[in-house]
Every structure is written in structure tokens, then in C-alpha cells.
Amino acid sequence: MGPVSLLPKYQKLSTWNGDLAKMTHLQAGLSPETIEKARLELNENPDVLHQDIQQVRDMIITRPDIGFLRTDDAFILRFLRARKFHQADAFRLLAQYFQYRQLNLDMFKNFKADDPGIKRALIDGFPGVLENRDHYGRKILLLFAANWDQSRNSFTDILRAILLSLEVLIEDPELQINGFILIIDWSNFSFKQASKLTPSILKLAIEGLQDSFPARFGGVHFVNQPWYIHALYTLIKPFLKDKTRKRIFLHGNNLNSLHQLIHPEFLPSEFGGTLPPYDMGTWARTLLGPDYSDENDYTHTSYNAMHVKHTSSNLERECSPKLMK
């Protein structure tokens, strides 16, 4: 997959009929239930969708310090959905999205699945992505913390792999509306590994995921966390918004409390679910396609493969921001 240029598109529709066609296109493929959910939970109104998008686009002139590399309707819409159609908040998130990339240029060089660092992280299961969504239609991402081989994967490459995965997944309008869940399993995560999670790199991750990405996170669930992860969480709390804090759940060894929020039929057996154990290479095979090969790569324990359906066209589209000049 070669790098894809994200060029600005300042295209205004010339007729009202054109506006209607565009709005229909923006909600095309969504189920009636999802459209109704977007209306009730996100204040999404198809009658004024284009006007909402244009008002966010018109704010771009207020931030000449930022290179807005993509401004088409579908792209701006995901920021509106992430901020419940509060236009000022949506624009602030859009600006932070590009500013984060502008301030961390090295992270977004060669920002694609076959980049050596990203590829290693993906092959080692960072992140895991379950095929099926939960009962609210949310996509479930998994992180098995103990699989972090610090001699093989830098924390930055793991973060890059997570951000790239989210870029691909957020192309799906259903996920823009329903959102994501993240489960982190801290089983066998050593104190030595935890010591590498410095405040600066954790702050980088929080800024990238909480403050600069247009995704709705319905919950971040810690399971089997040792005492030093509790201590680490206390350190990062000041960087978290109140809304984020309320969505972080520390379950420890109590999988029953996890199952009250995510039903067992949507979870692999590692989390007390009824699905087979998660195969660490599942998502890597989806993103890398024919480029995936673990024959000569060190990988963690793999289990029976689960097939993840994902169109390769999503991988080709606009998930690799071009460097700002």
C-alpha cells in the first residue's frame, strides 16, 4: 500500500438538489436504527447536514497556523459526530487532529501498515481488533500488555499502529456513530515493562487518542492490572478529561463486572467470553494482506485464526497524512 495524499477539497455544491444528493450520500449505507441513533444521541439532522459541515469548514480561516490537509464533507462529518454536532467543539477537534500531526511529524512519516515499525507492532497484536461488534454496535479493540517486547517494539510504534488502525476503522460511518471499546489485559505485565511507560510517552498517547482523534470511546476497560498499574493510572489522571475518567473501568480479576458492560458472547475466552481465544495476527493480516508473513518474524502465541472481513479499498484511502511543509 503506497502513501496516499490528503489534499484539501474546497468544493461547494452548486444547487440545492446537489446538496440533497450529497447528504443522501453521506448517510448512505447506514441502517435506519443507526440513523435514528445518530439523531437521538448525536443531534445529527440530515436536513441541515451540509450546512453543519460548511460552518465547521468556514472556521478553518481562523487557524492559519495549521495545515488542514483534508476538508471534504465526509471527513469533517466524523468530527461533528465525535462532538455531537457542537460545531465549535468539532472544529477544535479537527484543528487538534492536524496540529498533533504537525507537532509530531516523525510519528507520521511512512504512516502505513508496511512501515517496518508499524508492521512489527501489528504482527505482535497491537492492537487486536475483534471481528464482531458488541450489542451497541461498537468495535472492540484489545491490547495484551505483556506481549510488548521492548527490544522489538518501541512504544511510539505501538501507538502509531493503534492510530493507523483507528484511521482505517473510522472510515466506517457506523463506527463513527456507534464508537469503540478498548480492553487492556495487564496479565503478566512486569514492573520492568511498566517502568518504560514514562509520563511523557503516556501524555503523547493521551493527546493522540483523547484530544486529537474523532472517535467515540464508550469505555476503556483494565483487567488483571497489578498494583503498579493503579499507581501509573494515578499519575496520568491529571491529563484525562472528566468524561474520559468516567469511562475508564478497573476490573482487576473480576470479569463479572466486565461482563455486565460487555456481554460474554462478544468476548474471546481470555476475557471469560464464549468466543475462541484471540489470534494475535488477525488484524495484521487484514491490514497487510499479501504483505503479511510471520514465517521469519517473532510472534506471540497464536490461536485458531478468526476471519475479519474488511475491504482492501479502505486501506488505500486517505489513512496516510502527507507531511506538512
JSON list of N, CA, C and O in Angstrom, two decimals, residues 124-152:
[
{"chain": "A", "resi": 124, "resn": "ASP", "atom": "N", "xyz": [2.53, -8.37, 16.27]},
{"chain": "A", "resi": 124, "resn": "ASP", "atom": "CA", "xyz": [2.54, -8.76, 17.67]},
{"chain": "A", "resi": 124, "resn": "ASP", "atom": "C", "xyz": [1.21, -8.48, 18.38]},
{"chain": "A", "resi": 124, "resn": "ASP", "atom": "O", "xyz": [1.10, -8.63, 19.59]},
{"chain": "A", "resi": 125, "resn": "GLY", "atom": "N", "xyz": [0.21, -8.05, 17.60]},
{"chain": "A", "resi": 125, "resn": "GLY", "atom": "CA", "xyz": [-1.13, -7.91, 18.16]},
{"chain": "A", "resi": 125, "resn": "GLY", "atom": "C", "xyz": [-1.45, -6.55, 18.72]},
{"chain": "A", "resi": 125, "resn": "GLY", "atom": "O", "xyz": [-2.37, -6.42, 19.55]},
{"chain": "A", "resi": 126, "resn": "PHE", "atom": "N", "xyz": [-0.75, -5.52, 18.29]},
{"chain": "A", "resi": 126, "resn": "PHE", "atom": "CA", "xyz": [-1.01, -4.15, 18.76]},
{"chain": "A", "resi": 126, "resn": "PHE", "atom": "C", "xyz": [-1.58, -3.32, 17.63]},
{"chain": "A", "resi": 126, "resn": "PHE", "atom": "O", "xyz": [-0.84, -2.86, 16.77]},
{"chain": "A", "resi": 127, "resn": "PRO", "atom": "N", "xyz": [-2.89, -3.11, 17.60]},
{"chain": "A", "resi": 127, "resn": "PRO", "atom": "CA", "xyz": [-3.88, -3.64, 18.53]},
{"chain": "A", "resi": 127, "resn": "PRO", "atom": "C", "xyz": [-4.50, -4.93, 18.00]},
{"chain": "A", "resi": 127, "resn": "PRO", "atom": "O", "xyz": [-4.31, -5.29, 16.84]},
{"chain": "A", "resi": 128, "resn": "GLY", "atom": "N", "xyz": [-5.27, -5.60, 18.87]},
{"chain": "A", "resi": 128, "resn": "GLY", "atom": "CA", "xyz": [-6.17, -6.65, 18.41]},
{"chain": "A", "resi": 128, "resn": "GLY", "atom": "C", "xyz": [-7.51, -6.00, 18.09]},
{"chain": "A", "resi": 128, "resn": "GLY", "atom": "O", "xyz": [-7.91, -5.03, 18.74]},
{"chain": "A", "resi": 129, "resn": "VAL", "atom": "N", "xyz": [-8.19, -6.52, 17.08]},
{"chain": "A", "resi": 129, "resn": "VAL", "atom": "CA", "xyz": [-9.50, -5.99, 16.70]},
{"chain": "A", "resi": 129, "resn": "VAL", "atom": "C", "xyz": [-10.43, -7.17, 16.48]},
{"chain": "A", "resi": 129, "resn": "VAL", "atom": "O", "xyz": [-10.17, -8.04, 15.64]},
{"chain": "A", "resi": 130, "resn": "LEU", "atom": "N", "xyz": [-11.51, -7.24, 17.27]},
{"chain": "A", "resi": 130, "resn": "LEU", "atom": "CA", "xyz": [-12.45, -8.34, 17.12]},
{"chain": "A", "resi": 130, "resn": "LEU", "atom": "C", "xyz": [-13.32, -8.14, 15.89]},
{"chain": "A", "resi": 130, "resn": "LEU", "atom": "O", "xyz": [-13.65, -7.01, 15.52]},
{"chain": "A", "resi": 131, "resn": "GLU", "atom": "N", "xyz": [-13.68, -9.25, 15.27]},
{"chain": "A", "resi": 131, "resn": "GLU", "atom": "CA", "xyz": [-14.49, -9.19, 14.06]},
{"chain": "A", "resi": 131, "resn": "GLU", "atom": "C", "xyz": [-15.88, -8.64, 14.35]},
{"chain": "A", "resi": 131, "resn": "GLU", "atom": "O", "xyz": [-16.37, -7.73, 13.67]},
{"chain": "A", "resi": 132, "resn": "ASN", "atom": "N", "xyz": [-16.53, -9.16, 15.37]},
{"chain": "A", "resi": 132, "resn": "ASN", "atom": "CA", "xyz": [-17.91, -8.78, 15.66]},
{"chain": "A", "resi": 132, "resn": "ASN", "atom": "C", "xyz": [-17.96, -7.59, 16.61]},
{"chain": "A", "resi": 132, "resn": "ASN", "atom": "O", "xyz": [-17.07, -7.39, 17.44]},
{"chain": "A", "resi": 133, "resn": "ARG", "atom": "N", "xyz": [-19.02, -6.80, 16.47]},
{"chain": "A", "resi": 133, "resn": "ARG", "atom": "CA", "xyz": [-19.22, -5.66, 17.35]},
{"chain": "A", "resi": 133, "resn": "ARG", "atom": "C", "xyz": [-20.07, -6.08, 18.55]},
{"chain": "A", "resi": 133, "resn": "ARG", "atom": "O", "xyz": [-20.71, -7.12, 18.52]},
{"chain": "A", "resi": 134, "resn": "ASP", "atom": "N", "xyz": [-20.08, -5.25, 19.57]},
{"chain": "A", "resi": 134, "resn": "ASP", "atom": "CA", "xyz": [-20.87, -5.60, 20.76]},
{"chain": "A", "resi": 134, "resn": "ASP", "atom": "C", "xyz": [-22.35, -5.26, 20.53]},
{"chain": "A", "resi": 134, "resn": "ASP", "atom": "O", "xyz": [-22.76, -4.87, 19.44]},
{"chain": "A", "resi": 135, "resn": "HIS", "atom": "N", "xyz": [-23.15, -5.42, 21.58]},
{"chain": "A", "resi": 135, "resn": "HIS", "atom": "CA", "xyz": [-24.59, -5.26, 21.43]},
{"chain": "A", "resi": 135, "resn": "HIS", "atom": "C", "xyz": [-25.00, -3.81, 21.16]},
{"chain": "A", "resi": 135, "resn": "HIS", "atom": "O", "xyz": [-26.15, -3.56, 20.80]},
{"chain": "A", "resi": 136, "resn": "TYR", "atom": "N", "xyz": [-24.08, -2.86, 21.31]},
{"chain": "A", "resi": 136, "resn": "TYR", "atom": "CA", "xyz": [-24.36, -1.47, 20.95]},
{"chain": "A", "resi": 136, "resn": "TYR", "atom": "C", "xyz": [-23.76, -1.11, 19.59]},
{"chain": "A", "resi": 136, "resn": "TYR", "atom": "O", "xyz": [-23.77, 0.06, 19.20]},
{"chain": "A", "resi": 137, "resn": "GLY", "atom": "N", "xyz": [-23.21, -2.09, 18.89]},
{"chain": "A", "resi": 137, "resn": "GLY", "atom": "CA", "xyz": [-22.61, -1.84, 17.58]},
{"chain": "A", "resi": 137, "resn": "GLY", "atom": "C", "xyz": [-21.22, -1.27, 17.65]},
{"chain": "A", "resi": 137, "resn": "GLY", "atom": "O", "xyz": [-20.68, -0.78, 16.64]},
{"chain": "A", "resi": 138, "resn": "ARG", "atom": "N", "xyz": [-20.57, -1.33, 18.82]},
{"chain": "A", "resi": 138, "resn": "ARG", "atom": "CA", "xyz": [-19.23, -0.76, 18.98]},
{"chain": "A", "resi": 138, "resn": "ARG", "atom": "C", "xyz": [-18.16, -1.79, 18.61]},
{"chain": "A", "resi": 138, "resn": "ARG", "atom": "O", "xyz": [-18.31, -2.97, 18.88]},
{"chain": "A", "resi": 139, "resn": "LYS", "atom": "N", "xyz": [-17.09, -1.32, 18.01]},
{"chain": "A", "resi": 139, "resn": "LYS", "atom": "CA", "xyz": [-15.96, -2.18, 17.68]},
{"chain": "A", "resi": 139, "resn": "LYS", "atom": "C", "xyz": [-15.10, -2.35, 18.93]},
{"chain": "A", "resi": 139, "resn": "LYS", "atom": "O", "xyz": [-14.83, -1.40, 19.66]},
{"chain": "A", "resi": 140, "resn": "ILE", "atom": "N", "xyz": [-14.65, -3.60, 19.15]},
{"chain": "A", "resi": 140, "resn": "ILE", "atom": "CA", "xyz": [-13.86, -3.90, 20.35]},
{"chain": "A", "resi": 140, "resn": "ILE", "atom": "C", "xyz": [-12.39, -4.06, 19.97]},
{"chain": "A", "resi": 140, "resn": "ILE", "atom": "O", "xyz": [-12.04, -4.91, 19.15]},
{"chain": "A", "resi": 141, "resn": "LEU", "atom": "N", "xyz": [-11.55, -3.22, 20.57]},
{"chain": "A", "resi": 141, "resn": "LEU", "atom": "CA", "xyz": [-10.10, -3.31, 20.39]},
{"chain": "A", "resi": 141, "resn": "LEU", "atom": "C", "xyz": [-9.49, -3.93, 21.64]},
{"chain": "A", "resi": 141, "resn": "LEU", "atom": "O", "xyz": [-9.95, -3.67, 22.76]},
{"chain": "A", "resi": 142, "resn": "LEU", "atom": "N", "xyz": [-8.45, -4.75, 21.43]},
{"chain": "A", "resi": 142, "resn": "LEU", "atom": "CA", "xyz": [-7.79, -5.44, 22.54]},
{"chain": "A", "resi": 142, "resn": "LEU", "atom": "C", "xyz": [-6.31, -5.08, 22.57]},
{"chain": "A", "resi": 142, "resn": "LEU", "atom": "O", "xyz": [-5.66, -4.93, 21.53]},
{"chain": "A", "resi": 143, "resn": "LEU", "atom": "N", "xyz": [-5.78, -4.96, 23.79]},
{"chain": "A", "resi": 143, "resn": "LEU", "atom": "CA", "xyz": [-4.34, -4.83, 23.97]},
{"chain": "A", "resi": 143, "resn": "LEU", "atom": "C", "xyz": [-3.92, -5.82, 25.05]},
{"chain": "A", "resi": 143, "resn": "LEU", "atom": "O", "xyz": [-4.43, -5.77, 26.18]},
{"chain": "A", "resi": 144, "resn": "PHE", "atom": "N", "xyz": [-3.01, -6.73, 24.70]},
{"chain": "A", "resi": 144, "resn": "PHE", "atom": "CA", "xyz": [-2.43, -7.65, 25.68]},
{"chain": "A", "resi": 144, "resn": "PHE", "atom": "C", "xyz": [-1.07, -7.08, 26.06]},
{"chain": "A", "resi": 144, "resn": "PHE", "atom": "O", "xyz": [-0.07, -7.27, 25.36]},
{"chain": "A", "resi": 145, "resn": "ALA", "atom": "N", "xyz": [-1.05, -6.36, 27.17]},
{"chain": "A", "resi": 145, "resn": "ALA", "atom": "CA", "xyz": [0.12, -5.55, 27.52]},
{"chain": "A", "resi": 145, "resn": "ALA", "atom": "C", "xyz": [1.40, -6.36, 27.64]},
{"chain": "A", "resi": 145, "resn": "ALA", "atom": "O", "xyz": [2.48, -5.91, 27.24]},
{"chain": "A", "resi": 146, "resn": "ALA", "atom": "N", "xyz": [1.31, -7.58, 28.18]},
{"chain": "A", "resi": 146, "resn": "ALA", "atom": "CA", "xyz": [2.51, -8.40, 28.41]},
{"chain": "A", "resi": 146, "resn": "ALA", "atom": "C", "xyz": [3.20, -8.78, 27.11]},
{"chain": "A", "resi": 146, "resn": "ALA", "atom": "O", "xyz": [4.37, -9.18, 27.12]},
{"chain": "A", "resi": 147, "resn": "ASN", "atom": "N", "xyz": [2.51, -8.67, 25.97]},
{"chain": "A", "resi": 147, "resn": "ASN", "atom": "CA", "xyz": [3.11, -9.01, 24.68]},
{"chain": "A", "resi": 147, "resn": "ASN", "atom": "C", "xyz": [4.06, -7.94, 24.17]},
{"chain": "A", "resi": 147, "resn": "ASN", "atom": "O", "xyz": [4.65, -8.10, 23.10]},
{"chain": "A", "resi": 148, "resn": "TRP", "atom": "N", "xyz": [4.19, -6.85, 24.92]},
{"chain": "A", "resi": 148, "resn": "TRP", "atom": "CA", "xyz": [5.10, -5.79, 24.50]},
{"chain": "A", "resi": 148, "resn": "TRP", "atom": "C", "xyz": [6.55, -6.22, 24.74]},
{"chain": "A", "resi": 148, "resn": "TRP", "atom": "O", "xyz": [7.03, -6.22, 25.87]},
{"chain": "A", "resi": 149, "resn": "ASP", "atom": "N", "xyz": [7.22, -6.61, 23.68]},
{"chain": "A", "resi": 149, "resn": "ASP", "atom": "CA", "xyz": [8.65, -6.93, 23.73]},
{"chain": "A", "resi": 149, "resn": "ASP", "atom": "C", "xyz": [9.40, -5.63, 23.46]},
{"chain": "A", "resi": 149, "resn": "ASP", "atom": "O", "xyz": [9.48, -5.15, 22.34]},
{"chain": "A", "resi": 150, "resn": "GLN", "atom": "N", "xyz": [9.96, -5.05, 24.52]},
{"chain": "A", "resi": 150, "resn": "GLN", "atom": "CA", "xyz": [10.53, -3.71, 24.41]},
{"chain": "A", "resi": 150, "resn": "GLN", "atom": "C", "xyz": [11.82, -3.67, 23.60]},
{"chain": "A", "resi": 150, "resn": "GLN", "atom": "O", "xyz": [12.26, -2.60, 23.19]},
{"chain": "A", "resi": 151, "resn": "SER", "atom": "N", "xyz": [12.42, -4.85, 23.36]},
{"chain": "A", "resi": 151, "resn": "SER", "atom": "CA", "xyz": [13.60, -4.89, 22.49]},
{"chain": "A", "resi": 151, "resn": "SER", "atom": "C", "xyz": [13.19, -4.92, 21.02]},
{"chain": "A", "resi": 151, "resn": "SER", "atom": "O", "xyz": [14.00, -4.73, 20.12]},
{"chain": "A", "resi": 152, "resn": "ARG", "atom": "N", "xyz": [11.89, -5.15, 20.77]},
{"chain": "A", "resi": 152, "resn": "ARG", "atom": "CA", "xyz": [11.40, -5.31, 19.41]},
{"chain": "A", "resi": 152, "resn": "ARG", "atom": "C", "xyz": [10.49, -4.16, 18.96]},
{"chain": "A", "resi": 152, "resn": "ARG", "atom": "O", "xyz": [10.59, -3.69, 17.84]}
]
